[in-house]
Amino acid sequence: MVGKISWKAVFGLVVILIALVVSVAVVSAQEPVVGVYANSSEVVVFWDPSEGFSNEVIVMNEVYETLVRYDIVTGEFTPVLATSYESTADGLTWTFHLREGVKFHTGGEMDAEAVKFSIDRTIAGEKGAFYIWDPVESIEAKDKYTVVFHLSYPAAIDIAASAPYCAHIFDPDFSDRDWFYEGNDSGTGPYTIESNEGNEIVILKKFDDYWGGWEGEHFDKVLFQWVPEEGTRRLMVESGEADFCQRLAASELEALKGVPGVEIVSVPSFQSLVAMFNTAKSADEPIGNPLVRKALLYALNYDGVVEGVMGGYAQQSRGVVPLGLWGHSDQVKQYTFSPTTAKLLLEQAGYPSGGFKLMLTYVAGDENERRTAELWKSELAKLGVELEIRGLPWEAQVDLGSAEDPNNRQDIFLFYWWPDFPDPHSFLSQMFETQPLLFNFSYYSNPVYDALINVAKQKALLEREAAIELYLEAQNIIMEDAAGVAIYDMSSQRAKQTSLKGYVDNPAYSHVVFWYNCYREE
């Protein structure tokens, strides 16, 4: 992995890339219109649409499409590859009617067999967010343009069919994993992959035969750039080099306010900053002791983080399910900042003067994460606890968190969680359920907790209130065991050019700019 890049180098690289895009374009009277997205971390982690579960959400949802698209704010579904659908009263059978005449980027036609193949392959692969299809017992291609899902228990399969990960439809004839990881795609979206430089730069170009057509104003190409440095991302927006930046620290946002040609868009978010504790270490290790973990949670100045780090663009979380999503409850235990309580707990745990060291990892270049960690470090130092803060590229952080020996892993894993589909099970299962390692970076395992959330998901469609009660009980177990904590629920502050029109943020698709719907107003 590369280290940090200087802002001058990034500016030069972006200018060169845009010039390259223009120079290789088809000669015409008008140069292609290129959108530029400055990203705070790697652009793509998983290239296979059956494995997607990370940053690539911003690229894959331009290249691939789902049956329907969900607006989490209105609760409405928009037709995409399916024009309509219906379900039986018992919620066990769902029928989707497909759009006719849709072409894959590879030339084939999208039909019911392709839909069946795509989802069957994703389920069988057992990677990424494949679990969204857990209720599916079988998929039937009833005729060329009709797909029927048969479920083992009642579930809102339209939510799964709209997910930003692992719900994408692709050409069965072009579905080799190695081929995908070479930077190829076989989607139906408005854009197709033109080129990439590892996971740092991805360039998309418009797909001429896109079923939605190209009437009106659109971007011809989109350049996604990993820009690790906060200040560099701000300067790219300020200078007009970037049309859009998905995340900036509060201080950088303040610096952009009032800059001509730049606007800050504040939008709802179902995203939280989460701290996961390494519960896999033995009780002889400080972090393996629940009393120590509780002390750490009482030593975190939540108001200081919300106001001092986030500039008020967040609020302290209550439980793991974020505010605004069903399953959130003010009856979930909430830790408060109490150094006195933290000291008492450390004494009970056998560490009256602290005297131990912990290591916290975060995504390098994310100032909100770093500053949160620094505030925590400052308070822990008063208790005699040394907190080493280590910023790493996302892939390196995941590698460390996935080390075979739990003692070689970090003590605290700091990262963001946003919906892989807008359902509380997404938050509660993928971070805390006993499972092969995905995002359970607390390595938590509790059979009572597992049973609660899995009964809840089977009641969610037809017995919503009963499911909420079960999810409430499960969240309180996590809080009592201090396996980890959501620190704050954030609203998203997007820095963009005022000339970027058509952008509408959909919190069900975190950080995605649906570029087909956008244009630049000169």
Short mmCIF file of C-alpha atoms in Angstrom, two decimals:
data_model
loop_
_atom_site.label_atom_id
_atom_site.label_comp_id
_atom_site.label_asym_id
_atom_site.label_seq_id
_atom_site.Cartn_x
_atom_site.Cartn_y
_atom_site.Cartn_z
CA MET A 1 0.00 0.00 0.00
CA VAL A 2 1.16 3.55 -0.63
CA GLY A 3 1.58 6.05 2.16
CA LYS A 4 0.24 9.56 2.30
CA ILE A 5 0.31 11.64 -0.85
CA SER A 6 1.15 15.32 -0.84
CA TRP A 7 -1.56 17.68 -2.00
CA LYS A 8 0.65 18.95 -4.80
CA ALA A 9 1.15 15.42 -6.07
CA VAL A 10 -2.57 14.74 -5.94
CA PHE A 11 -3.40 17.96 -7.77
CA GLY A 12 -0.89 17.09 -10.45
CA LEU A 13 -2.15 13.54 -10.72
CA VAL A 14 -5.77 14.61 -11.01
CA VAL A 15 -4.94 17.21 -13.67
CA ILE A 16 -2.95 14.63 -15.64
CA LEU A 17 -5.71 12.07 -15.36
CA ILE A 18 -8.40 14.46 -16.49
CA ALA A 19 -6.20 15.50 -19.41
CA LEU A 20 -5.69 11.84 -20.23
CA VAL A 21 -9.40 11.17 -20.11
CA VAL A 22 -10.00 14.04 -22.48
CA SER A 23 -7.18 13.13 -24.86
CA VAL A 24 -8.30 9.56 -25.37
CA ALA A 25 -11.94 10.48 -25.84
CA VAL A 26 -13.67 10.09 -29.12
CA VAL A 27 -12.89 13.17 -31.18
CA SER A 28 -15.88 15.43 -31.32
CA ALA A 29 -16.75 19.11 -31.27
CA GLN A 30 -17.26 18.93 -27.55
CA GLU A 31 -14.93 17.52 -24.90
CA PRO A 32 -16.38 14.85 -22.58
CA VAL A 33 -17.75 16.07 -19.26
CA VAL A 34 -15.82 14.45 -16.40
CA GLY A 35 -17.02 14.32 -12.81
CA VAL A 36 -14.42 13.99 -10.05
CA TYR A 37 -15.11 12.31 -6.70
CA ALA A 38 -12.49 12.76 -3.94
CA ASN A 39 -12.67 9.82 -1.54
CA SER A 40 -11.15 9.61 1.92
CA SER A 41 -10.12 5.95 1.65
CA GLU A 42 -9.48 3.25 -0.94
CA VAL A 43 -11.95 3.54 -3.81
CA VAL A 44 -12.51 -0.19 -4.26
CA VAL A 45 -11.82 -3.07 -1.89
CA PHE A 46 -13.96 -5.82 -3.48
CA TRP A 47 -14.29 -5.93 -7.29
CA ASP A 48 -16.61 -8.94 -7.47
CA PRO A 49 -20.28 -7.81 -7.24
CA SER A 50 -21.04 -10.96 -5.21
CA GLU A 51 -18.52 -9.90 -2.56
CA GLY A 52 -19.08 -6.16 -2.21
CA PHE A 53 -19.08 -4.96 1.40
CA SER A 54 -16.95 -1.83 1.66
CA ASN A 55 -15.88 1.42 -0.01
CA GLU A 56 -16.64 0.18 -3.54
CA VAL A 57 -20.28 1.05 -2.90
CA ILE A 58 -19.51 4.42 -4.58
CA VAL A 59 -18.37 2.74 -7.81
CA MET A 60 -20.42 -0.44 -8.01
CA ASN A 61 -23.76 1.37 -7.81
CA GLU A 62 -22.85 3.27 -10.97
CA VAL A 63 -21.78 0.11 -12.82
CA TYR A 64 -24.31 -2.45 -11.56
CA GLU A 65 -28.01 -2.19 -10.86
CA THR A 66 -30.53 -3.82 -8.57
CA LEU A 67 -34.13 -4.85 -9.15
CA VAL A 68 -35.46 -1.82 -7.28
CA ARG A 69 -34.01 1.16 -5.41
CA TYR A 70 -35.09 2.20 -1.93
CA ASP A 71 -35.51 5.70 -0.56
CA ILE A 72 -35.02 5.27 3.18
CA VAL A 73 -36.48 8.72 3.90
CA THR A 74 -39.79 8.25 2.06
CA GLY A 75 -39.96 4.47 2.41
CA GLU A 76 -40.73 4.14 -1.30
CA PHE A 77 -39.21 1.84 -3.91
CA THR A 78 -38.24 3.01 -7.39
CA PRO A 79 -38.27 0.57 -10.33
CA VAL A 80 -34.84 -0.20 -11.79
CA LEU A 81 -34.34 -3.59 -13.43
CA ALA A 82 -37.79 -4.63 -12.22
CA THR A 83 -40.75 -2.52 -13.30
CA SER A 84 -43.14 -3.92 -10.67
CA TYR A 85 -43.45 -6.63 -8.04
CA GLU A 86 -45.91 -8.13 -5.59
CA SER A 87 -45.92 -10.54 -2.65
CA THR A 88 -48.38 -13.00 -1.15
CA ALA A 89 -50.18 -12.08 2.07
CA ASP A 90 -48.04 -14.48 4.11
CA GLY A 91 -44.83 -12.80 2.89
CA LEU A 92 -43.39 -16.09 1.60
CA THR A 93 -43.58 -15.54 -2.16
CA TRP A 94 -42.36 -12.47 -4.04
CA THR A 95 -42.73 -11.99 -7.79
CA PHE A 96 -40.70 -9.42 -9.76
CA HIS A 97 -41.53 -8.39 -13.33
CA LEU A 98 -38.41 -7.39 -15.24
CA ARG A 99 -37.69 -4.54 -17.59
CA GLU A 100 -37.34 -5.76 -21.18
CA GLY A 101 -34.51 -4.89 -23.56
CA VAL A 102 -31.84 -4.19 -20.93
CA LYS A 103 -28.29 -4.91 -22.10
CA PHE A 104 -25.27 -5.90 -20.07
CA HIS A 105 -22.05 -4.02 -20.74
CA THR A 106 -20.81 -7.29 -22.24
CA GLY A 107 -23.55 -7.32 -24.88
CA GLY A 108 -25.94 -9.94 -23.49
CA GLU A 109 -29.53 -9.30 -22.47
CA MET A 110 -30.65 -9.11 -18.86
CA ASP A 111 -33.43 -11.61 -18.16
CA ALA A 112 -34.87 -13.81 -15.41
CA GLU A 113 -32.15 -16.44 -15.75
CA ALA A 114 -29.49 -13.76 -15.27
CA VAL A 115 -31.24 -12.50 -12.14
CA LYS A 116 -31.51 -16.01 -10.75
CA PHE A 117 -27.87 -16.76 -11.56
CA SER A 118 -26.58 -13.53 -10.02
CA ILE A 119 -28.35 -13.95 -6.71
CA ASP A 120 -27.77 -17.72 -6.54
CA ARG A 121 -24.04 -17.11 -7.10
CA THR A 122 -23.96 -14.44 -4.40
CA ILE A 123 -25.72 -16.70 -1.90
CA ALA A 124 -23.49 -19.68 -2.70
CA GLY A 125 -20.33 -17.58 -2.41
CA GLU A 126 -21.07 -16.71 1.23
CA LYS A 127 -19.05 -13.51 1.04
CA GLY A 128 -19.75 -9.85 1.60
CA ALA A 129 -23.36 -9.00 2.45
CA PHE A 130 -24.69 -12.29 1.05
CA TYR A 131 -26.70 -12.79 4.25
CA ILE A 132 -29.31 -10.27 3.04
CA TRP A 133 -30.73 -13.22 1.07
CA ASP A 134 -31.00 -15.47 4.15
CA PRO A 135 -34.81 -15.87 3.84
CA VAL A 136 -34.55 -17.17 0.24
CA GLU A 137 -35.26 -20.88 -0.11
CA SER A 138 -35.23 -20.91 -3.90
CA ILE A 139 -35.40 -18.59 -6.91
CA GLU A 140 -37.54 -19.44 -9.94
CA ALA A 141 -37.17 -17.97 -13.42
CA LYS A 142 -40.87 -18.33 -14.18
CA ASP A 143 -40.52 -16.96 -17.70
CA LYS A 144 -38.03 -14.72 -19.50
CA TYR A 145 -39.05 -11.59 -17.63
CA THR A 146 -40.54 -12.94 -14.38
CA VAL A 147 -38.58 -13.96 -11.29
CA VAL A 148 -40.18 -15.57 -8.23
CA PHE A 149 -38.52 -15.72 -4.80
CA HIS A 150 -39.71 -18.49 -2.48
CA LEU A 151 -38.85 -17.78 1.16
CA SER A 152 -38.39 -19.98 4.22
CA TYR A 153 -39.86 -17.32 6.50
CA PRO A 154 -41.75 -14.05 5.92
CA ALA A 155 -39.37 -11.24 5.01
CA ALA A 156 -39.25 -7.95 3.12
CA ILE A 157 -37.31 -9.28 0.14
CA ASP A 158 -37.81 -5.96 -1.67
CA ILE A 159 -35.41 -4.43 0.87
CA ALA A 160 -32.81 -7.09 0.04
CA ALA A 161 -33.44 -6.62 -3.68
CA SER A 162 -32.60 -2.91 -3.33
CA ALA A 163 -29.44 -3.31 -1.22
CA PRO A 164 -26.30 -1.38 -2.22
CA TYR A 165 -24.23 -4.55 -1.78
CA CYS A 166 -24.71 -8.12 -3.04
CA ALA A 167 -28.01 -7.39 -4.80
CA HIS A 168 -26.47 -6.44 -8.15
CA ILE A 169 -27.35 -8.27 -11.35
CA PHE A 170 -24.59 -9.24 -13.80
CA ASP A 171 -24.03 -11.27 -16.96
CA PRO A 172 -23.76 -15.01 -16.16
CA ASP A 173 -21.40 -15.44 -19.13
CA PHE A 174 -18.96 -12.94 -17.61
CA SER A 175 -18.84 -13.82 -13.94
CA ASP A 176 -15.36 -15.17 -13.28
CA ARG A 177 -13.95 -13.86 -10.02
CA ASP A 178 -10.44 -13.36 -11.39
CA TRP A 179 -11.90 -11.47 -14.36
CA PHE A 180 -13.71 -9.09 -12.02
CA TYR A 181 -10.53 -8.51 -10.00
CA GLU A 182 -8.71 -7.55 -13.18
CA GLY A 183 -10.95 -4.46 -13.23
CA ASN A 184 -13.69 -5.73 -15.55
CA ASP A 185 -17.44 -5.54 -15.08
CA SER A 186 -20.59 -7.06 -16.57
CA GLY A 187 -23.28 -4.81 -15.17
CA THR A 188 -26.24 -2.97 -16.64
CA GLY A 189 -25.61 0.46 -15.09
CA PRO A 190 -25.19 3.77 -16.90
CA TYR A 191 -21.40 3.59 -16.51
CA THR A 192 -18.82 0.89 -17.15
CA ILE A 193 -15.25 0.59 -15.90
CA GLU A 194 -12.78 2.16 -18.32
CA SER A 195 -9.60 1.84 -16.26
CA ASN A 196 -8.19 1.69 -12.77
CA GLU A 197 -4.93 2.11 -10.93
CA GLY A 198 -5.27 -0.49 -8.20
CA ASN A 199 -7.77 0.63 -5.61
CA GLU A 200 -6.63 4.26 -5.72
CA ILE A 201 -8.08 5.56 -9.00
CA VAL A 202 -11.05 4.29 -10.98
CA ILE A 203 -12.36 5.89 -14.18
CA LEU A 204 -15.85 5.10 -15.46
CA LYS A 205 -17.23 5.94 -18.90
CA LYS A 206 -20.81 6.06 -20.03
CA PHE A 207 -22.36 2.91 -21.49
CA ASP A 208 -23.81 4.02 -24.81
CA ASP A 209 -26.53 1.34 -24.84
CA TYR A 210 -27.80 2.09 -21.36
CA TRP A 211 -31.53 1.33 -21.17
CA GLY A 212 -32.25 4.75 -19.61
CA GLY A 213 -30.82 6.58 -22.63
CA TRP A 214 -28.61 9.64 -22.68
CA GLU A 215 -31.02 12.45 -23.49
CA GLY A 216 -30.42 15.62 -21.55
CA GLU A 217 -27.33 16.57 -19.58
CA HIS A 218 -25.09 13.89 -18.06
CA PHE A 219 -21.46 13.26 -17.14
CA ASP A 220 -19.62 11.30 -19.82
CA LYS A 221 -17.01 10.00 -17.41
CA VAL A 222 -16.44 9.87 -13.67
CA LEU A 223 -13.04 9.79 -11.97
CA PHE A 224 -12.85 8.41 -8.41
CA GLN A 225 -9.65 9.31 -6.55
CA TRP A 226 -8.37 8.16 -3.16
CA VAL A 227 -7.07 11.30 -1.44
CA PRO A 228 -5.88 10.38 2.08
CA GLU A 229 -5.17 13.88 3.36
CA GLU A 230 -8.07 15.95 4.71
CA GLY A 231 -6.50 19.24 3.68
CA THR A 232 -5.87 18.04 0.15
CA ARG A 233 -9.47 16.96 -0.30
CA ARG A 234 -10.61 20.38 0.90
CA LEU A 235 -8.25 22.16 -1.49
CA MET A 236 -9.48 20.03 -4.39
CA VAL A 237 -13.05 21.14 -3.72
CA GLU A 238 -12.01 24.74 -3.07
CA SER A 239 -10.07 24.94 -6.35
CA GLY A 240 -12.74 23.16 -8.40
CA GLU A 241 -10.54 20.09 -9.03
CA ALA A 242 -13.15 17.87 -7.35
CA ASP A 243 -16.90 18.08 -7.83
CA PHE A 244 -17.69 16.12 -4.68
CA CYS A 245 -16.05 15.02 -1.44
CA GLN A 246 -17.88 12.54 0.75
CA ARG A 247 -16.17 13.30 4.08
CA LEU A 248 -14.26 16.17 5.67
CA ALA A 249 -13.48 17.05 9.27
CA ALA A 250 -15.58 19.79 10.85
CA SER A 251 -12.62 22.20 10.75
CA GLU A 252 -12.19 21.67 7.00
CA LEU A 253 -15.90 22.17 6.42
CA GLU A 254 -15.75 25.46 8.30
CA ALA A 255 -12.87 26.56 6.07
CA LEU A 256 -15.03 25.94 2.99
CA LYS A 257 -18.02 27.92 4.18
CA GLY A 258 -18.36 31.08 2.15
CA VAL A 259 -15.97 29.93 -0.57
CA PRO A 260 -17.44 30.98 -3.93
CA GLY A 261 -18.63 28.04 -6.00
CA VAL A 262 -18.67 25.62 -3.04
CA GLU A 263 -21.56 24.45 -0.91
CA ILE A 264 -21.89 22.15 2.10
CA VAL A 265 -24.91 19.85 1.91
CA SER A 266 -26.17 18.50 5.24
CA VAL A 267 -28.12 15.28 4.80
CA PRO A 268 -29.60 12.56 7.04
CA SER A 269 -27.36 9.61 7.75
CA PHE A 270 -27.66 6.12 9.15
CA GLN A 271 -23.95 6.01 9.79
CA SER A 272 -22.22 5.65 13.14
CA LEU A 273 -18.67 5.70 14.43
CA VAL A 274 -18.14 2.42 16.26
CA ALA A 275 -15.42 1.28 18.68
CA MET A 276 -14.97 -2.49 18.86
CA PHE A 277 -13.10 -4.04 21.80
CA ASN A 278 -10.96 -7.15 21.38
CA THR A 279 -12.94 -9.54 23.61
CA ALA A 280 -10.99 -12.50 22.21
CA LYS A 281 -8.00 -11.72 24.42
CA SER A 282 -7.87 -13.63 27.69
CA ALA A 283 -9.23 -12.18 30.94
CA ASP A 284 -5.60 -11.82 32.06
CA GLU A 285 -5.23 -9.09 29.47
CA PRO A 286 -6.81 -5.74 30.42
CA ILE A 287 -9.06 -5.54 27.33
CA GLY A 288 -10.28 -9.09 27.98
CA ASN A 289 -11.81 -7.95 31.27
CA PRO A 290 -15.37 -6.58 30.96
CA LEU A 291 -14.77 -4.22 33.90
CA VAL A 292 -11.87 -2.62 32.05
CA ARG A 293 -13.93 -2.28 28.89
CA LYS A 294 -16.69 -0.56 30.85
CA ALA A 295 -14.12 1.75 32.40
CA LEU A 296 -12.94 2.69 28.90
CA LEU A 297 -16.50 3.57 27.94
CA TYR A 298 -16.95 5.79 31.00
CA ALA A 299 -13.64 7.49 30.18
CA LEU A 300 -14.81 8.71 26.78
CA ASN A 301 -16.01 12.32 26.69
CA TYR A 302 -18.98 11.90 24.35
CA ASP A 303 -20.05 15.56 24.46
CA GLY A 304 -16.47 16.59 23.75
CA VAL A 305 -16.44 14.37 20.68
CA VAL A 306 -19.85 15.50 19.41
CA GLU A 307 -19.16 19.20 19.86
CA GLY A 308 -15.38 19.46 19.70
CA VAL A 309 -14.67 16.94 16.95
CA MET A 310 -17.91 16.82 14.99
CA GLY A 311 -18.86 20.47 15.42
CA GLY A 312 -22.36 19.44 16.46
CA TYR A 313 -22.96 17.47 13.24
CA ALA A 314 -23.65 14.33 15.29
CA GLN A 315 -25.21 13.11 18.50
CA GLN A 316 -24.19 10.45 20.97
CA SER A 317 -25.43 7.05 19.92
CA ARG A 318 -27.83 5.01 21.98
CA GLY A 319 -27.19 1.39 21.18
CA VAL A 320 -25.95 0.15 17.83
CA VAL A 321 -29.04 0.83 15.72
CA PRO A 322 -28.85 4.51 14.63
CA LEU A 323 -31.44 7.18 15.29
CA GLY A 324 -34.20 7.17 12.68
CA LEU A 325 -33.96 3.51 11.73
CA TRP A 326 -36.61 1.19 13.10
CA GLY A 327 -35.17 -0.81 15.99
CA HIS A 328 -33.55 2.25 17.56
CA SER A 329 -34.71 2.73 21.14
CA ASP A 330 -34.03 5.20 23.95
CA GLN A 331 -34.38 2.24 26.33
CA VAL A 332 -30.94 0.93 25.34
CA LYS A 333 -28.28 1.53 28.01
CA GLN A 334 -26.10 4.53 27.26
CA TYR A 335 -22.65 5.11 28.76
CA THR A 336 -21.87 8.62 29.95
CA PHE A 337 -18.60 10.42 30.57
CA SER A 338 -17.68 9.71 34.22
CA PRO A 339 -13.96 9.55 35.09
CA THR A 340 -14.91 8.72 38.70
CA THR A 341 -16.88 5.66 37.61
CA ALA A 342 -14.09 4.68 35.23
CA LYS A 343 -11.54 4.81 38.08
CA LEU A 344 -13.75 2.72 40.38
CA LEU A 345 -14.17 0.07 37.68
CA LEU A 346 -10.42 -0.07 37.07
CA GLU A 347 -9.90 -0.58 40.80
CA GLN A 348 -12.44 -3.43 40.80
CA ALA A 349 -10.63 -4.96 37.83
CA GLY A 350 -7.32 -4.88 39.68
CA TYR A 351 -5.84 -1.82 37.97
CA PRO A 352 -6.20 0.96 40.57
CA SER A 353 -3.48 3.04 38.93
CA GLY A 354 -3.99 1.90 35.36
CA GLY A 355 -0.49 0.87 34.41
CA PHE A 356 -1.24 -0.80 31.08
CA LYS A 357 -1.11 0.09 27.40
CA LEU A 358 -3.74 -0.43 24.68
CA MET A 359 -3.57 -0.01 20.93
CA LEU A 360 -6.35 1.66 18.89
CA THR A 361 -6.46 1.62 15.08
CA TYR A 362 -8.37 3.96 12.79
CA VAL A 363 -8.44 4.75 9.08
CA ALA A 364 -5.47 6.96 8.25
CA GLY A 365 -6.48 10.37 6.95
CA ASP A 366 -9.81 10.51 8.80
CA GLU A 367 -9.46 13.49 11.13
CA ASN A 368 -12.75 12.82 12.92
CA GLU A 369 -11.58 9.36 13.89
CA ARG A 370 -8.10 10.56 14.85
CA ARG A 371 -9.34 13.45 16.98
CA THR A 372 -11.90 11.21 18.70
CA ALA A 373 -9.09 8.82 19.55
CA GLU A 374 -6.89 11.68 20.80
CA LEU A 375 -9.61 12.92 23.19
CA TRP A 376 -10.03 9.37 24.49
CA LYS A 377 -6.27 9.04 24.91
CA SER A 378 -6.12 12.26 26.92
CA GLU A 379 -8.77 11.11 29.39
CA LEU A 380 -7.28 7.62 29.73
CA ALA A 381 -3.88 9.10 30.50
CA LYS A 382 -5.41 10.70 33.62
CA LEU A 383 -6.29 7.17 34.75
CA GLY A 384 -2.82 5.83 34.09
CA VAL A 385 -3.79 4.04 30.87
CA GLU A 386 -1.64 4.61 27.79
CA LEU A 387 -3.48 4.51 24.46
CA GLU A 388 -1.38 4.04 21.35
CA ILE A 389 -3.18 5.46 18.33
CA ARG A 390 -2.26 3.96 15.00
CA GLY A 391 -3.67 5.25 11.68
CA LEU A 392 -3.70 2.64 8.91
CA PRO A 393 -5.09 2.34 5.37
CA TRP A 394 -8.41 0.51 5.57
CA GLU A 395 -7.12 -2.74 4.09
CA ALA A 396 -4.16 -2.75 6.49
CA GLN A 397 -6.49 -2.11 9.42
CA VAL A 398 -8.68 -5.04 8.37
CA ASP A 399 -5.62 -7.26 7.93
CA LEU A 400 -4.46 -6.47 11.45
CA GLY A 401 -7.95 -7.06 12.83
CA SER A 402 -8.06 -10.40 11.02
CA ALA A 403 -4.74 -11.73 12.38
CA GLU A 404 -4.98 -15.40 13.29
CA ASP A 405 -3.71 -14.86 16.84
CA PRO A 406 -6.12 -12.59 18.79
CA ASN A 407 -3.18 -11.28 20.80
CA ASN A 408 -1.69 -9.83 17.62
CA ARG A 409 -4.83 -7.82 16.87
CA GLN A 410 -5.64 -4.30 17.98
CA ASP A 411 -7.35 -3.70 21.34
CA ILE A 412 -9.78 -1.13 19.93
CA PHE A 413 -10.92 -1.08 16.30
CA LEU A 414 -12.44 2.27 15.29
CA PHE A 415 -14.50 2.41 12.10
CA TYR A 416 -17.75 3.56 10.53
CA TRP A 417 -20.76 1.39 9.96
CA TRP A 418 -23.42 2.25 7.40
CA PRO A 419 -26.28 0.09 6.14
CA ASP A 420 -25.58 -2.76 3.75
CA PHE A 421 -29.36 -2.75 3.70
CA PRO A 422 -31.64 -0.54 5.81
CA ASP A 423 -32.57 -2.99 8.55
CA PRO A 424 -31.41 -3.23 12.19
CA HIS A 425 -30.21 -6.77 11.55
CA SER A 426 -27.47 -5.31 9.37
CA PHE A 427 -26.00 -3.50 12.37
CA LEU A 428 -26.54 -6.19 14.99
CA SER A 429 -25.53 -9.24 13.01
CA GLN A 430 -22.48 -8.17 11.07
CA MET A 431 -20.71 -6.52 13.99
CA PHE A 432 -21.63 -8.73 16.95
CA GLU A 433 -23.09 -12.08 15.90
CA THR A 434 -20.93 -15.20 16.25
CA GLN A 435 -19.66 -15.83 12.74
CA PRO A 436 -16.63 -16.32 10.55
CA LEU A 437 -14.78 -13.03 10.75
CA LEU A 438 -16.42 -10.29 8.67
CA PHE A 439 -16.87 -7.07 10.60
CA ASN A 440 -17.13 -8.57 14.07
CA PHE A 441 -13.90 -6.88 15.16
CA SER A 442 -14.88 -7.35 18.79
CA TYR A 443 -14.78 -11.12 18.14
CA TYR A 444 -17.86 -11.26 20.34
CA SER A 445 -19.72 -14.54 20.75
CA ASN A 446 -22.86 -14.91 22.86
CA PRO A 447 -25.42 -17.64 21.99
CA VAL A 448 -28.22 -15.83 23.83
CA TYR A 449 -27.56 -12.68 21.80
CA ASP A 450 -27.38 -14.69 18.56
CA ALA A 451 -30.72 -16.35 19.27
CA LEU A 452 -32.44 -13.04 20.03
CA ILE A 453 -31.45 -11.30 16.82
CA ASN A 454 -32.22 -14.32 14.66
CA VAL A 455 -35.70 -14.74 16.09
CA ALA A 456 -36.20 -11.00 15.62
CA LYS A 457 -35.34 -11.08 11.92
CA GLN A 458 -37.99 -13.77 11.35
CA LYS A 459 -40.63 -11.62 13.04
CA ALA A 460 -39.61 -8.34 11.40
CA LEU A 461 -42.11 -8.38 8.51
CA LEU A 462 -45.31 -9.49 10.20
CA GLU A 463 -44.59 -8.87 13.90
CA ARG A 464 -42.56 -5.67 13.86
CA GLU A 465 -43.16 -4.63 17.49
CA ALA A 466 -42.12 -8.05 18.79
CA ALA A 467 -38.96 -7.83 16.69
CA ILE A 468 -38.16 -4.39 18.11
CA GLU A 469 -38.40 -5.72 21.66
CA LEU A 470 -36.00 -8.54 20.84
CA TYR A 471 -33.53 -6.17 19.20
CA LEU A 472 -33.77 -3.91 22.28
CA GLU A 473 -32.92 -6.82 24.58
CA ALA A 474 -30.03 -7.83 22.33
CA GLN A 475 -28.55 -4.33 22.31
CA ASN A 476 -28.65 -4.15 26.09
CA ILE A 477 -26.69 -7.40 26.25
CA ILE A 478 -23.96 -5.85 24.09
CA MET A 479 -23.88 -2.80 26.35
CA GLU A 480 -23.69 -4.89 29.51
CA ASP A 481 -20.89 -7.05 28.10
CA ALA A 482 -19.16 -3.90 26.77
CA ALA A 483 -18.21 -5.67 23.56
CA GLY A 484 -18.18 -2.38 21.73
CA VAL A 485 -20.09 0.83 21.38
CA ALA A 486 -21.45 3.16 18.75
CA ILE A 487 -19.96 6.51 19.78
CA TYR A 488 -22.02 8.88 17.68
CA ASP A 489 -24.66 8.88 14.97
CA MET A 490 -23.65 11.40 12.36
CA SER A 491 -25.36 13.53 9.80
CA SER A 492 -23.42 13.61 6.54
CA GLN A 493 -21.83 16.87 5.47
CA ARG A 494 -20.97 16.75 1.76
CA ALA A 495 -18.67 19.33 0.23
CA LYS A 496 -19.52 19.87 -3.45
CA GLN A 497 -19.34 22.34 -6.27
CA THR A 498 -22.48 24.45 -6.59
CA SER A 499 -22.27 23.68 -10.29
CA LEU A 500 -22.94 19.98 -9.55
CA LYS A 501 -26.67 19.67 -10.11
CA GLY A 502 -29.07 16.76 -9.69
CA TYR A 503 -27.32 15.36 -6.62
CA VAL A 504 -29.75 13.90 -4.08
CA ASP A 505 -28.29 12.02 -1.12
CA ASN A 506 -29.96 8.71 -0.26
CA PRO A 507 -28.78 7.45 3.15
CA ALA A 508 -29.68 3.89 2.13
CA TYR A 509 -26.73 4.14 -0.30
CA SER A 510 -24.11 5.79 1.88
CA HIS A 511 -21.64 8.00 -0.02
CA VAL A 512 -23.12 7.13 -3.43
CA VAL A 513 -23.56 9.92 -5.95
CA PHE A 514 -25.85 8.58 -8.65
CA TRP A 515 -23.88 10.35 -11.36
CA TYR A 516 -26.32 9.49 -14.13
CA ASN A 517 -28.83 11.81 -12.47
CA CYS A 518 -26.28 14.62 -12.17
CA TYR A 519 -24.86 17.22 -14.51
CA ARG A 520 -22.59 20.23 -14.35
CA GLU A 521 -24.12 23.65 -14.80
CA GLU A 522 -21.49 25.81 -16.48
#
